[in-house]
CSV table of C-alpha atoms and ligand atoms in Angstrom, one decimal:
chain,number,residue,atom,x,y,z
D,256,MET,CA,-4.4,21.3,-4.7
D,257,THR,CA,-1.2,23.1,-4.7
D,258,GLU,CA,0.8,23.2,-1.4
D,259,TYR,CA,3.5,25.6,-0.9
D,260,LYS,CA,6.2,24.9,1.8
D,261,ILE,CA,7.3,28.0,3.5
D,262,ALA,CA,10.0,28.8,5.8
D,263,LEU,CA,9.9,31.8,8.2
D,264,LEU,CA,12.9,34.0,8.8
D,265,GLY,CA,12.2,36.3,11.8
D,266,PHE,CA,9.3,35.5,14.2
D,267,GLY,CA,8.4,38.8,15.6
D,268,GLY,CA,5.0,40.3,14.8
D,269,VAL,CA,4.9,39.8,10.9
D,270,ASN,CA,5.7,36.1,10.5
D,271,ARG,CA,3.8,35.3,13.8
D,272,ALA,CA,1.0,36.9,12.3
D,273,LEU,CA,1.4,34.8,9.0
D,274,ALA,CA,1.5,31.8,11.1
D,275,GLN,CA,-1.7,32.8,12.7
D,276,LEU,CA,-3.3,33.3,9.1
D,277,VAL,CA,-2.1,29.9,8.2
D,278,ALA,CA,-3.7,28.3,11.2
D,279,GLU,CA,-7.1,30.0,10.6
D,280,LYS,CA,-7.3,30.4,6.9
D,281,ASN,CA,-5.7,27.5,4.9
D,282,GLU,CA,-9.1,25.9,4.2
D,283,LEU,CA,-10.4,29.3,2.8
D,284,TRP,CA,-7.3,29.8,0.8
D,285,ALA,CA,-7.7,26.3,-0.7
D,286,GLU,CA,-11.2,27.3,-1.8
D,287,GLU,CA,-10.5,30.8,-2.8
D,288,LEU,CA,-6.8,31.0,-3.8
D,289,GLY,CA,-6.2,27.4,-5.0
D,290,PHE,CA,-3.4,26.7,-2.5
D,291,THR,CA,-2.6,26.0,0.9
D,292,LEU,CA,0.7,26.9,3.0
D,293,LYS,CA,2.6,24.5,5.1
D,294,ILE,CA,5.3,25.9,7.4
D,295,VAL,CA,8.4,23.7,7.3
D,296,GLY,CA,11.0,25.9,9.3
D,297,VAL,CA,11.3,28.9,11.4
D,298,SER,CA,14.4,30.8,12.5
D,299,ASP,CA,14.5,33.8,14.8
D,300,ILE,CA,17.5,35.5,16.4
D,301,PHE,CA,15.7,35.6,19.9
D,302,LEU,CA,13.6,32.6,19.9
D,303,GLY,CA,15.9,30.0,18.0
D,304,SER,CA,14.8,27.7,15.4
D,305,VAL,CA,12.8,24.7,14.4
D,306,ILE,CA,12.4,22.5,11.3
D,307,GLY,CA,9.5,20.1,10.7
D,308,LYS,CA,9.7,18.9,7.0
D,309,ASP,CA,6.3,17.3,7.4
D,310,GLY,CA,4.8,20.6,8.6
D,311,LEU,CA,4.8,22.5,11.9
D,312,ASP,CA,1.5,23.0,13.7
D,313,PRO,CA,1.0,26.9,13.1
D,314,LYS,CA,-1.1,27.0,16.2
D,315,LYS,CA,1.7,25.7,18.4
D,316,LEU,CA,4.1,28.2,16.8
D,317,VAL,CA,1.6,31.1,17.4
D,318,ALA,CA,1.5,30.0,21.2
D,319,VAL,CA,5.3,30.0,21.6
D,320,PRO,CA,5.9,32.9,24.3
D,321,ALA,CA,8.2,35.8,23.3
D,322,ALA,CA,11.1,34.4,25.5
D,323,LYS,CA,14.7,34.0,24.7
D,324,GLY,CA,15.3,30.3,23.3
D,325,ALA,CA,11.6,29.5,23.3
D,326,PHE,CA,11.6,27.3,20.3
D,327,SER,CA,13.8,24.8,22.4
D,328,ALA,CA,10.5,23.6,23.9
D,329,LEU,CA,9.2,22.6,20.7
D,330,GLU,CA,9.8,18.9,19.2
D,331,ASN,CA,13.1,19.3,17.1
D,332,GLY,CA,13.5,22.8,18.4
D,333,SER,CA,16.6,24.8,19.4
D,334,ALA,CA,17.4,27.9,21.3
D,335,GLU,CA,19.8,28.9,18.5
D,336,PRO,CA,18.8,30.6,15.3
D,337,ALA,CA,19.6,28.6,12.2
D,338,ASN,CA,18.9,30.8,9.3
D,339,GLU,CA,20.9,29.0,6.7
D,340,THR,CA,20.0,25.5,7.8
D,341,VAL,CA,16.4,26.4,7.7
D,342,ILE,CA,16.7,28.1,4.2
D,343,ARG,CA,18.7,25.3,2.6
D,344,PHE,CA,17.5,22.1,4.4
D,345,SER,CA,13.9,22.6,5.4
D,346,GLY,CA,12.6,21.7,2.0
D,347,ALA,CA,10.8,25.3,1.6
D,348,ASP,CA,9.7,26.3,-1.8
D,349,ILE,CA,9.3,30.0,-0.4
D,350,VAL,CA,11.3,31.9,2.2
D,351,ALA,CA,9.1,34.5,4.0
D,352,GLU,CA,11.9,37.0,5.1
D,353,ALA,CA,10.8,39.3,8.0
D,354,THR,CA,13.9,40.1,10.1
D,355,PHE,CA,14.8,43.5,11.2
D,356,THR,CA,15.6,46.2,8.7
D,357,ASN,CA,19.2,47.3,8.6
D,358,PRO,CA,19.4,50.6,6.6
D,359,VAL,CA,23.0,50.7,6.2
D,360,ASP,CA,23.9,47.5,4.4
D,361,GLY,CA,20.6,45.4,4.5
D,362,GLU,CA,22.4,42.6,6.2
D,363,PRO,CA,22.0,39.9,7.4
D,364,ALA,CA,18.7,39.9,5.5
D,365,THR,CA,20.2,40.3,2.1
D,366,THR,CA,22.3,37.3,2.6
D,367,PHE,CA,19.4,35.3,3.7
D,368,CYS,CA,17.5,36.2,0.4
D,369,ARG,CA,20.6,35.5,-1.6
D,370,TRP,CA,21.1,32.0,0.0
D,371,ALA,CA,17.4,31.1,-0.9
D,372,LEU,CA,17.4,32.6,-4.3
D,373,GLU,CA,20.7,30.9,-5.2
D,374,LYS,CA,19.0,27.5,-4.6
D,375,GLY,CA,15.9,28.5,-6.7
D,376,ILE,CA,13.8,28.9,-3.5
D,377,SER,CA,11.5,32.1,-3.9
D,378,VAL,CA,11.7,34.9,-1.4
D,379,VAL,CA,8.8,37.1,-0.2
D,380,THR,CA,10.0,39.9,2.1
D,381,THR,CA,8.6,42.9,4.1
D,382,ASN,CA,12.1,44.0,4.7
D,383,LYS,CA,13.1,47.4,3.3
D,384,GLY,CA,17.0,47.0,3.6
D,385,PRO,CA,17.6,44.3,0.9
D,386,VAL,CA,15.0,46.0,-1.5
D,387,ALA,CA,16.1,49.5,-1.1
D,388,LEU,CA,19.8,48.6,-1.3
D,389,HIS,CA,20.0,45.5,-3.5
D,390,ALA,CA,16.8,45.0,-5.3
D,391,ALA,CA,18.5,45.0,-8.8
D,392,ALA,CA,21.0,42.3,-7.7
D,393,LEU,CA,18.6,40.1,-6.0
D,394,LYS,CA,16.1,40.3,-9.0
D,395,LYS,CA,18.9,39.4,-11.4
D,396,LEU,CA,19.8,36.4,-9.1
D,397,ALA,CA,16.2,35.3,-9.0
D,398,THR,CA,15.7,35.4,-12.6
D,399,SER,CA,18.9,33.3,-13.1
D,400,THR,CA,17.6,30.6,-10.9
D,401,GLY,CA,14.0,30.7,-11.9
D,402,ALA,CA,13.0,31.7,-8.4
D,403,ALA,CA,10.8,34.8,-7.5
D,404,PHE,CA,11.8,37.9,-5.5
D,405,GLU,CA,8.7,39.7,-4.2
D,406,PHE,CA,8.5,42.7,-1.8
D,407,GLU,CA,5.0,44.4,-1.7
D,408,GLY,CA,5.2,44.6,2.0
D,409,ALA,CA,8.4,46.8,1.9
D,410,VAL,CA,6.1,50.0,1.3
D,411,MET,CA,2.7,50.4,2.9
D,412,SER,CA,2.5,46.8,4.4
D,413,GLY,CA,-0.2,44.8,2.6
D,414,THR,CA,-1.8,47.9,0.9
D,415,PRO,CA,-1.2,47.3,-2.9
D,416,VAL,CA,1.2,50.0,-3.9
D,417,ILE,CA,4.2,48.5,-5.8
D,418,ARG,CA,2.2,45.8,-7.7
D,419,MET,CA,-0.8,48.0,-8.4
D,420,ALA,CA,1.5,50.7,-9.8
D,421,GLN,CA,3.4,48.2,-12.0
D,422,GLU,CA,0.5,46.1,-13.1
D,423,THR,CA,-2.7,48.0,-12.9
D,424,LEU,CA,-1.3,51.3,-13.7
D,425,ALA,CA,0.9,50.0,-16.4
D,426,GLY,CA,0.9,52.3,-19.4
D,427,SER,CA,-0.5,55.4,-17.3
D,428,GLU,CA,2.9,56.9,-17.4
D,429,ILE,CA,3.8,57.5,-13.9
D,430,THR,CA,5.9,60.7,-13.6
D,431,GLY,CA,6.2,61.1,-9.7
D,432,PHE,CA,4.4,60.4,-6.4
D,433,LYS,CA,4.1,61.9,-3.0
D,434,GLY,CA,3.0,60.0,0.1
D,435,ILE,CA,2.6,59.6,3.8
D,436,LEU,CA,4.8,56.5,4.1
D,437,ASN,CA,5.3,56.1,7.8
D,438,GLY,CA,2.6,55.0,10.2
D,439,THR,CA,4.4,55.8,13.3
D,440,SER,CA,5.3,59.3,12.4
D,441,ASN,CA,1.7,59.9,11.0
D,442,PHE,CA,0.2,58.4,14.3
D,443,ILE,CA,2.5,60.7,16.4
D,444,LEU,CA,1.5,64.0,14.3
D,445,SER,CA,-2.2,62.9,14.7
D,446,SER,CA,-2.0,62.2,18.3
D,447,MET,CA,-0.2,65.4,19.1
D,448,GLN,CA,-3.0,67.2,17.1
D,449,ALA,CA,-5.4,65.6,19.6
D,450,GLY,CA,-3.3,66.8,22.6
D,451,LEU,CA,-0.9,63.9,23.4
D,452,ASP,CA,2.6,64.8,23.9
D,453,PHE,CA,5.5,63.2,21.4
D,454,SER,CA,6.8,60.5,23.8
D,455,ASN,CA,3.5,59.2,24.9
D,456,ALA,CA,2.4,59.0,21.2
D,457,LEU,CA,5.6,57.1,20.4
D,458,ALA,CA,5.1,54.8,23.2
D,459,LYS,CA,1.7,54.2,22.0
D,460,ALA,CA,2.7,53.3,18.3
D,461,GLN,CA,5.4,51.0,19.7
D,462,ASP,CA,2.6,49.2,21.7
D,463,LEU,CA,0.6,48.8,18.5
D,464,GLY,CA,3.5,47.3,16.7
D,465,TYR,CA,4.0,50.1,14.2
D,466,ALA,CA,7.4,51.4,15.2
D,467,GLU,CA,10.7,49.9,13.8
D,468,ALA,CA,12.9,48.2,16.4
D,469,ASP,CA,14.7,51.5,16.5
D,470,PRO,CA,12.2,54.2,16.3
D,471,THR,CA,14.7,56.8,15.4
D,472,ALA,CA,14.1,55.5,11.9
D,473,ASP,CA,10.4,56.2,12.0
D,474,VAL,CA,10.8,59.9,13.5
D,475,GLU,CA,13.8,60.9,11.6
D,476,GLY,CA,12.5,60.0,8.2
D,477,HIS,CA,15.0,57.3,7.6
D,478,ASP,CA,12.3,54.7,7.2
D,479,VAL,CA,10.4,56.9,4.6
D,480,ARG,CA,13.7,57.5,2.7
D,481,LEU,CA,14.1,53.8,2.2
D,482,LYS,CA,10.5,53.5,1.0
D,483,VAL,CA,11.0,56.6,-1.3
D,484,VAL,CA,14.1,54.7,-2.9
D,485,ILE,CA,12.2,51.6,-3.3
D,486,LEU,CA,9.2,53.3,-5.1
D,487,ALA,CA,11.5,55.7,-7.3
D,488,ASN,CA,13.6,52.7,-8.4
D,489,GLU,CA,10.6,50.3,-8.9
D,490,LEU,CA,8.2,52.6,-10.6
D,491,LEU,CA,10.3,55.6,-12.0
D,492,GLY,CA,13.3,53.6,-13.3
D,493,ALA,CA,15.6,55.4,-10.9
D,494,LYS,CA,18.8,54.0,-9.5
D,495,LEU,CA,18.7,55.9,-6.3
D,496,THR,CA,20.5,55.2,-3.1
D,497,PRO,CA,19.3,56.5,0.2
D,498,ASN,CA,22.2,59.0,0.2
D,499,ASP,CA,20.7,60.5,-2.9
D,500,VAL,CA,17.5,61.5,-0.9
D,501,CYS,CA,17.5,64.7,1.2
D,502,CYS,CA,16.0,63.7,4.6
D,503,GLU,CA,14.4,65.4,7.5
D,504,GLY,CA,12.1,63.9,10.0
D,505,ILE,CA,9.3,65.3,12.5
D,506,SER,CA,11.4,65.3,15.8
D,507,LYS,CA,11.7,69.1,15.6
D,508,ILE,CA,7.9,69.8,15.2
D,509,THR,CA,6.6,71.1,18.4
D,510,ALA,CA,3.1,71.0,19.9
D,511,GLU,CA,3.0,74.7,19.2
D,512,ASP,CA,3.7,74.2,15.5
D,513,ILE,CA,0.8,71.7,15.4
D,514,GLN,CA,-1.7,74.0,17.1
D,515,SER,CA,-0.8,77.1,14.9
D,516,ALA,CA,-1.1,74.9,11.8
D,517,ALA,CA,-4.5,74.0,13.1
D,518,ARG,CA,-5.5,77.6,13.4
D,519,ALA,CA,-4.4,78.1,9.9
D,520,ASP,CA,-6.7,75.2,8.6
D,521,SER,CA,-3.6,73.1,7.7
D,522,ARG,CA,-1.7,70.1,9.1
D,523,TRP,CA,2.0,68.9,9.3
D,524,LYS,CA,2.7,65.7,7.6
D,525,LEU,CA,5.9,63.8,6.8
D,526,ILE,CA,6.0,63.6,3.1
D,527,GLY,CA,8.1,61.3,0.9
D,528,SER,CA,8.2,62.2,-2.7
D,529,ALA,CA,10.0,61.7,-6.1
D,530,GLN,CA,9.6,63.2,-9.6
D,531,ARG,CA,11.1,62.4,-13.0
D,532,THR,CA,12.3,65.6,-14.5
D,533,PRO,CA,11.9,66.3,-18.1
D,534,SER,CA,15.5,65.3,-18.8
D,535,GLY,CA,14.7,61.8,-17.2
D,536,THR,CA,16.5,62.3,-13.9
D,537,VAL,CA,14.7,61.5,-10.8
D,538,THR,CA,14.8,63.7,-7.8
D,539,ALA,CA,13.4,62.6,-4.4
D,540,SER,CA,13.1,64.0,-0.8
D,541,VAL,CA,11.6,63.4,2.7
D,542,SER,CA,10.5,66.3,4.8
D,543,PRO,CA,7.6,67.5,6.9
D,544,GLN,CA,5.3,69.7,5.0
D,545,LEU,CA,2.6,72.1,6.0
D,546,LEU,CA,-0.5,70.9,3.9
D,547,PRO,CA,-3.8,72.8,3.7
D,548,ASN,CA,-6.8,70.8,5.0
D,549,THR,CA,-7.9,70.7,1.4
D,550,ASP,CA,-5.1,68.4,0.4
D,551,ALA,CA,-6.1,64.9,-0.1
D,552,LEU,CA,-3.1,63.9,2.2
D,553,ALA,CA,-4.0,66.1,5.1
D,554,GLY,CA,-7.0,64.1,5.9
D,555,VAL,CA,-5.0,61.0,6.3
D,556,SER,CA,-4.7,60.3,10.2
D,557,GLY,CA,-3.4,57.9,12.5
D,558,ALA,CA,-1.2,54.9,11.4
D,559,THR,CA,-2.8,55.0,8.1
D,560,ASN,CA,-0.6,55.7,4.8
D,561,ALA,CA,-1.3,57.1,1.4
D,562,VAL,CA,0.5,57.7,-1.7
D,563,SER,CA,-0.6,59.8,-4.7
D,564,PHE,CA,0.8,58.8,-8.1
D,565,GLU,CA,1.2,61.5,-10.7
D,566,THR,CA,0.2,59.9,-14.0
D,567,ASN,CA,0.2,61.5,-17.5
D,568,LEU,CA,-2.9,59.7,-18.5
D,569,LEU,CA,-5.1,59.5,-15.5
D,570,GLY,CA,-4.0,62.5,-13.5
D,571,PRO,CA,-3.3,61.9,-9.8
D,572,VAL,CA,-4.2,58.4,-8.5
D,573,THR,CA,-4.3,58.1,-4.7
D,574,VAL,CA,-4.1,54.9,-2.8
D,575,VAL,CA,-5.0,55.1,1.2
D,576,GLY,CA,-4.5,52.2,3.6
D,577,ALA,CA,-2.7,50.5,6.2
D,578,GLY,CA,1.0,51.3,6.2
D,579,ALA,CA,2.1,49.0,9.2
D,580,GLY,CA,0.7,46.5,11.5
D,581,ARG,CA,1.2,42.7,12.2
D,582,ILE,CA,-1.6,41.2,10.2
D,583,GLU,CA,-1.6,44.0,7.5
D,584,THR,CA,2.2,43.4,6.9
D,585,ALA,CA,1.6,39.5,6.9
D,586,TYR,CA,-1.0,40.0,4.4
D,587,ALA,CA,1.6,41.6,2.2
D,588,LEU,CA,3.6,38.2,2.2
D,589,LEU,CA,0.4,36.4,1.2
D,590,SER,CA,-0.1,38.7,-1.6
D,591,ASP,CA,3.4,38.0,-2.8
D,592,ILE,CA,2.7,34.3,-2.5
D,593,ILE,CA,-0.6,34.8,-4.5
D,594,SER,CA,1.4,36.6,-7.2
D,595,ILE,CA,4.1,33.7,-7.3
D,596,HIS,CA,1.1,31.2,-7.5
D,597,LYS,CA,-0.6,33.0,-10.3
D,598,ASN,CA,2.7,33.5,-12.4
D,599,LYS,CA,3.3,29.7,-11.8
D,600,ILE,CA,-0.1,28.8,-13.3
D,601,LYS,CA,0.6,31.2,-16.3
D,602,GLN,CA,3.8,29.5,-17.0
D,603,ALA,CA,2.3,26.2,-16.9
D,604,ILE,CA,-0.3,27.0,-19.6
Y,737,HSE,N1,7.7,51.4,11.2
Y,737,HSE,C1,7.1,51.4,9.9
Y,737,HSE,C2,5.9,52.6,10.1
Y,737,HSE,C3,6.6,50.2,9.7
Y,737,HSE,O1,5.7,53.0,11.2
Y,737,HSE,O2,5.2,52.8,9.0
Y,737,HSE,C4,6.3,50.0,8.3
Y,737,HSE,O3,7.4,50.1,7.4
């Protein structure tokens, strides 16, 4: 039975949920997936760090309170984060990177990815910063050391979008996409439609763990912009940076706008989209759009996300599913590890 040793960077909602899944599902994974996971190190800017080369008890990790320096109460634990030590010296085969997203330079997460990949340690990440800003360099580095760099959870949490488009829709000639790519803003728009005001709806989205650490990124469209860059670069072969994408969020949409849209059988949605033009260039944008209720995306409510791919051979193909959430995003990390495992088996044949 293959056992992957994993190190967790960031122990907020996502990696805590992954630890919970490890605690509950290792036996099932052994049977269904052919591997188990052992957590050998964790580092978190708030909780501190802990290394256990023989394996840390995932149940004990999950029970650690969200209090500053709380890892110091564990055997071998420290109140200080130790990202570099955990990456380089915990003996991990795979680093699960789920620290906060920095949309400006992708740091420090990009450096964490680099430290791991340089050592031939694979990285699975849900972090949009390193992927939107540095995917090409990180993929090249991974190839040079024989490691994998996987990031399904950077867009639509565990709902298969990137890998599905690249693998299952290979050859379908994707020419563009449009989608609802931010759970928080869609939750706010849906809640406003049900009569809640903007700030109460946002507070609820924060409680449910959908919103970014700084929810401005959710409501002003910056989060969607990073996801549009990732999808356009990965699926349309673009080389976009966030500055190439015009971006407007939902903060100017009023309760009256929502009600008058409803009277006209339509709904406001925050749409991220990109198209490849006949000349081969790719244009992309993020903006609130008034969609008629007959549009497939108009019916997508709450924190649910959806993306419609335009393909030459199949027409539009739409994927609807979770776009945020702790377990949902932790599942993305699992799906990346499954992909690494399958590739490893293929290489061994
Ligand atoms: N804050 C994001 C959202 C989380 O609300 O969709 C996933 O990127």
